[in-house]
Amino acid sequence: MNCPGPSPLHTFTALPKPLITLLSPRRTPAVIAPVGNSHNAISIFTSTGFQVLSNKAYVKYIQKLRPDIAIAMADV
């Protein structure tokens, strides 16, 4: 979250600017979470295990990281 510049996600991932960045709270293929989702958060699988991601936190990440495309959270 502390990457400088006009495109923090490009800086963090070291991707060249012509490539499109995508921010998504999903994993392909899907991994079944041991804890269910709530009305204001989903359980996501990260490199350090499952974490709860709130709607408000995800919106803040989108605003800070400024991806080219952000996929909305969905409880499917």
JSON list of C-alpha atoms in Angstrom, two decimals:
[
{"chain": "A", "resi": 1, "resn": "MET", "atom": "CA", "xyz": [0.00, 0.00, 0.00]},
{"chain": "A", "resi": 2, "resn": "ASN", "atom": "CA", "xyz": [3.03, 2.30, 0.20]},
{"chain": "A", "resi": 3, "resn": "CYS", "atom": "CA", "xyz": [4.17, 2.10, -3.42]},
{"chain": "A", "resi": 4, "resn": "PRO", "atom": "CA", "xyz": [4.84, 5.57, -4.84]},
{"chain": "A", "resi": 5, "resn": "GLY", "atom": "CA", "xyz": [3.94, 6.98, -8.21]},
{"chain": "A", "resi": 6, "resn": "PRO", "atom": "CA", "xyz": [0.87, 7.44, -10.36]},
{"chain": "A", "resi": 7, "resn": "SER", "atom": "CA", "xyz": [0.29, 3.67, -10.68]},
{"chain": "A", "resi": 8, "resn": "PRO", "atom": "CA", "xyz": [1.16, 1.96, -7.36]},
{"chain": "A", "resi": 9, "resn": "LEU", "atom": "CA", "xyz": [0.02, -1.47, -8.58]},
{"chain": "A", "resi": 10, "resn": "HIS", "atom": "CA", "xyz": [2.34, -1.29, -11.62]},
{"chain": "A", "resi": 11, "resn": "THR", "atom": "CA", "xyz": [5.17, -0.22, -9.30]},
{"chain": "A", "resi": 12, "resn": "PHE", "atom": "CA", "xyz": [4.53, -3.05, -6.82]},
{"chain": "A", "resi": 13, "resn": "THR", "atom": "CA", "xyz": [4.26, -5.75, -9.49]},
{"chain": "A", "resi": 14, "resn": "ALA", "atom": "CA", "xyz": [7.05, -4.27, -11.66]},
{"chain": "A", "resi": 15, "resn": "LEU", "atom": "CA", "xyz": [4.80, -4.47, -14.69]},
{"chain": "A", "resi": 16, "resn": "PRO", "atom": "CA", "xyz": [5.40, -2.13, -17.61]},
{"chain": "A", "resi": 17, "resn": "LYS", "atom": "CA", "xyz": [2.81, 0.62, -17.93]},
{"chain": "A", "resi": 18, "resn": "PRO", "atom": "CA", "xyz": [1.33, -0.67, -21.24]},
{"chain": "A", "resi": 19, "resn": "LEU", "atom": "CA", "xyz": [0.12, -3.84, -19.48]},
{"chain": "A", "resi": 20, "resn": "ILE", "atom": "CA", "xyz": [-3.32, -3.69, -17.90]},
{"chain": "A", "resi": 21, "resn": "THR", "atom": "CA", "xyz": [-3.51, -4.33, -14.14]},
{"chain": "A", "resi": 22, "resn": "LEU", "atom": "CA", "xyz": [-6.46, -6.08, -12.58]},
{"chain": "A", "resi": 23, "resn": "LEU", "atom": "CA", "xyz": [-7.41, -6.13, -8.90]},
{"chain": "A", "resi": 24, "resn": "SER", "atom": "CA", "xyz": [-9.71, -8.92, -7.81]},
{"chain": "A", "resi": 25, "resn": "PRO", "atom": "CA", "xyz": [-10.63, -10.56, -4.49]},
{"chain": "A", "resi": 26, "resn": "ARG", "atom": "CA", "xyz": [-10.92, -13.93, -6.27]},
{"chain": "A", "resi": 27, "resn": "ARG", "atom": "CA", "xyz": [-8.63, -16.85, -6.90]},
{"chain": "A", "resi": 28, "resn": "THR", "atom": "CA", "xyz": [-8.61, -19.02, -10.02]},
{"chain": "A", "resi": 29, "resn": "PRO", "atom": "CA", "xyz": [-9.31, -21.83, -9.54]},
{"chain": "A", "resi": 30, "resn": "ALA", "atom": "CA", "xyz": [-11.60, -21.08, -6.62]},
{"chain": "A", "resi": 31, "resn": "VAL", "atom": "CA", "xyz": [-10.53, -22.28, -3.16]},
{"chain": "A", "resi": 32, "resn": "ILE", "atom": "CA", "xyz": [-13.21, -23.17, -0.64]},
{"chain": "A", "resi": 33, "resn": "ALA", "atom": "CA", "xyz": [-12.92, -20.96, 2.44]},
{"chain": "A", "resi": 34, "resn": "PRO", "atom": "CA", "xyz": [-13.21, -22.60, 5.86]},
{"chain": "A", "resi": 35, "resn": "VAL", "atom": "CA", "xyz": [-15.25, -19.61, 7.12]},
{"chain": "A", "resi": 36, "resn": "GLY", "atom": "CA", "xyz": [-18.28, -18.29, 5.28]},
{"chain": "A", "resi": 37, "resn": "ASN", "atom": "CA", "xyz": [-18.79, -14.78, 4.00]},
{"chain": "A", "resi": 38, "resn": "SER", "atom": "CA", "xyz": [-20.78, -12.12, 5.85]},
{"chain": "A", "resi": 39, "resn": "HIS", "atom": "CA", "xyz": [-22.93, -9.20, 4.73]},
{"chain": "A", "resi": 40, "resn": "ASN", "atom": "CA", "xyz": [-19.96, -6.81, 4.72]},
{"chain": "A", "resi": 41, "resn": "ALA", "atom": "CA", "xyz": [-16.91, -9.03, 4.13]},
{"chain": "A", "resi": 42, "resn": "ILE", "atom": "CA", "xyz": [-15.65, -12.08, 2.27]},
{"chain": "A", "resi": 43, "resn": "SER", "atom": "CA", "xyz": [-13.04, -14.66, 3.18]},
{"chain": "A", "resi": 44, "resn": "ILE", "atom": "CA", "xyz": [-10.12, -14.63, 0.72]},
{"chain": "A", "resi": 45, "resn": "PHE", "atom": "CA", "xyz": [-7.11, -16.93, 0.34]},
{"chain": "A", "resi": 46, "resn": "THR", "atom": "CA", "xyz": [-3.81, -15.01, 0.49]},
{"chain": "A", "resi": 47, "resn": "SER", "atom": "CA", "xyz": [-0.17, -16.04, 0.52]},
{"chain": "A", "resi": 48, "resn": "THR", "atom": "CA", "xyz": [-0.38, -16.18, 4.32]},
{"chain": "A", "resi": 49, "resn": "GLY", "atom": "CA", "xyz": [-3.66, -18.10, 4.55]},
{"chain": "A", "resi": 50, "resn": "PHE", "atom": "CA", "xyz": [-7.31, -17.09, 4.69]},
{"chain": "A", "resi": 51, "resn": "GLN", "atom": "CA", "xyz": [-8.09, -13.48, 5.60]},
{"chain": "A", "resi": 52, "resn": "VAL", "atom": "CA", "xyz": [-11.35, -11.57, 5.99]},
{"chain": "A", "resi": 53, "resn": "LEU", "atom": "CA", "xyz": [-11.63, -8.71, 3.51]},
{"chain": "A", "resi": 54, "resn": "SER", "atom": "CA", "xyz": [-14.27, -6.09, 4.31]},
{"chain": "A", "resi": 55, "resn": "ASN", "atom": "CA", "xyz": [-16.11, -4.15, 1.63]},
{"chain": "A", "resi": 56, "resn": "LYS", "atom": "CA", "xyz": [-14.71, -0.86, 2.99]},
{"chain": "A", "resi": 57, "resn": "ALA", "atom": "CA", "xyz": [-11.13, -2.16, 2.99]},
{"chain": "A", "resi": 58, "resn": "TYR", "atom": "CA", "xyz": [-11.44, -3.40, -0.60]},
{"chain": "A", "resi": 59, "resn": "VAL", "atom": "CA", "xyz": [-12.73, 0.00, -1.75]},
{"chain": "A", "resi": 60, "resn": "LYS", "atom": "CA", "xyz": [-9.74, 1.65, -0.02]},
{"chain": "A", "resi": 61, "resn": "TYR", "atom": "CA", "xyz": [-7.35, -0.74, -1.79]},
{"chain": "A", "resi": 62, "resn": "ILE", "atom": "CA", "xyz": [-8.90, 0.13, -5.14]},
{"chain": "A", "resi": 63, "resn": "GLN", "atom": "CA", "xyz": [-8.61, 3.86, -4.44]},
{"chain": "A", "resi": 64, "resn": "LYS", "atom": "CA", "xyz": [-4.99, 3.56, -3.27]},
{"chain": "A", "resi": 65, "resn": "LEU", "atom": "CA", "xyz": [-3.65, 1.04, -5.81]},
{"chain": "A", "resi": 66, "resn": "ARG", "atom": "CA", "xyz": [-5.56, 2.48, -8.80]},
{"chain": "A", "resi": 67, "resn": "PRO", "atom": "CA", "xyz": [-5.73, -0.67, -10.95]},
{"chain": "A", "resi": 68, "resn": "ASP", "atom": "CA", "xyz": [-6.83, -0.36, -14.56]},
{"chain": "A", "resi": 69, "resn": "ILE", "atom": "CA", "xyz": [-9.69, -2.75, -13.79]},
{"chain": "A", "resi": 70, "resn": "ALA", "atom": "CA", "xyz": [-11.21, -3.67, -10.41]},
{"chain": "A", "resi": 71, "resn": "ILE", "atom": "CA", "xyz": [-13.48, -6.69, -10.10]},
{"chain": "A", "resi": 72, "resn": "ALA", "atom": "CA", "xyz": [-16.35, -6.21, -7.66]},
{"chain": "A", "resi": 73, "resn": "MET", "atom": "CA", "xyz": [-16.69, -8.45, -4.63]},
{"chain": "A", "resi": 74, "resn": "ALA", "atom": "CA", "xyz": [-19.31, -11.18, -5.03]},
{"chain": "A", "resi": 75, "resn": "ASP", "atom": "CA", "xyz": [-20.59, -13.89, -2.75]},
{"chain": "A", "resi": 76, "resn": "VAL", "atom": "CA", "xyz": [-21.27, -16.63, -5.29]}
]
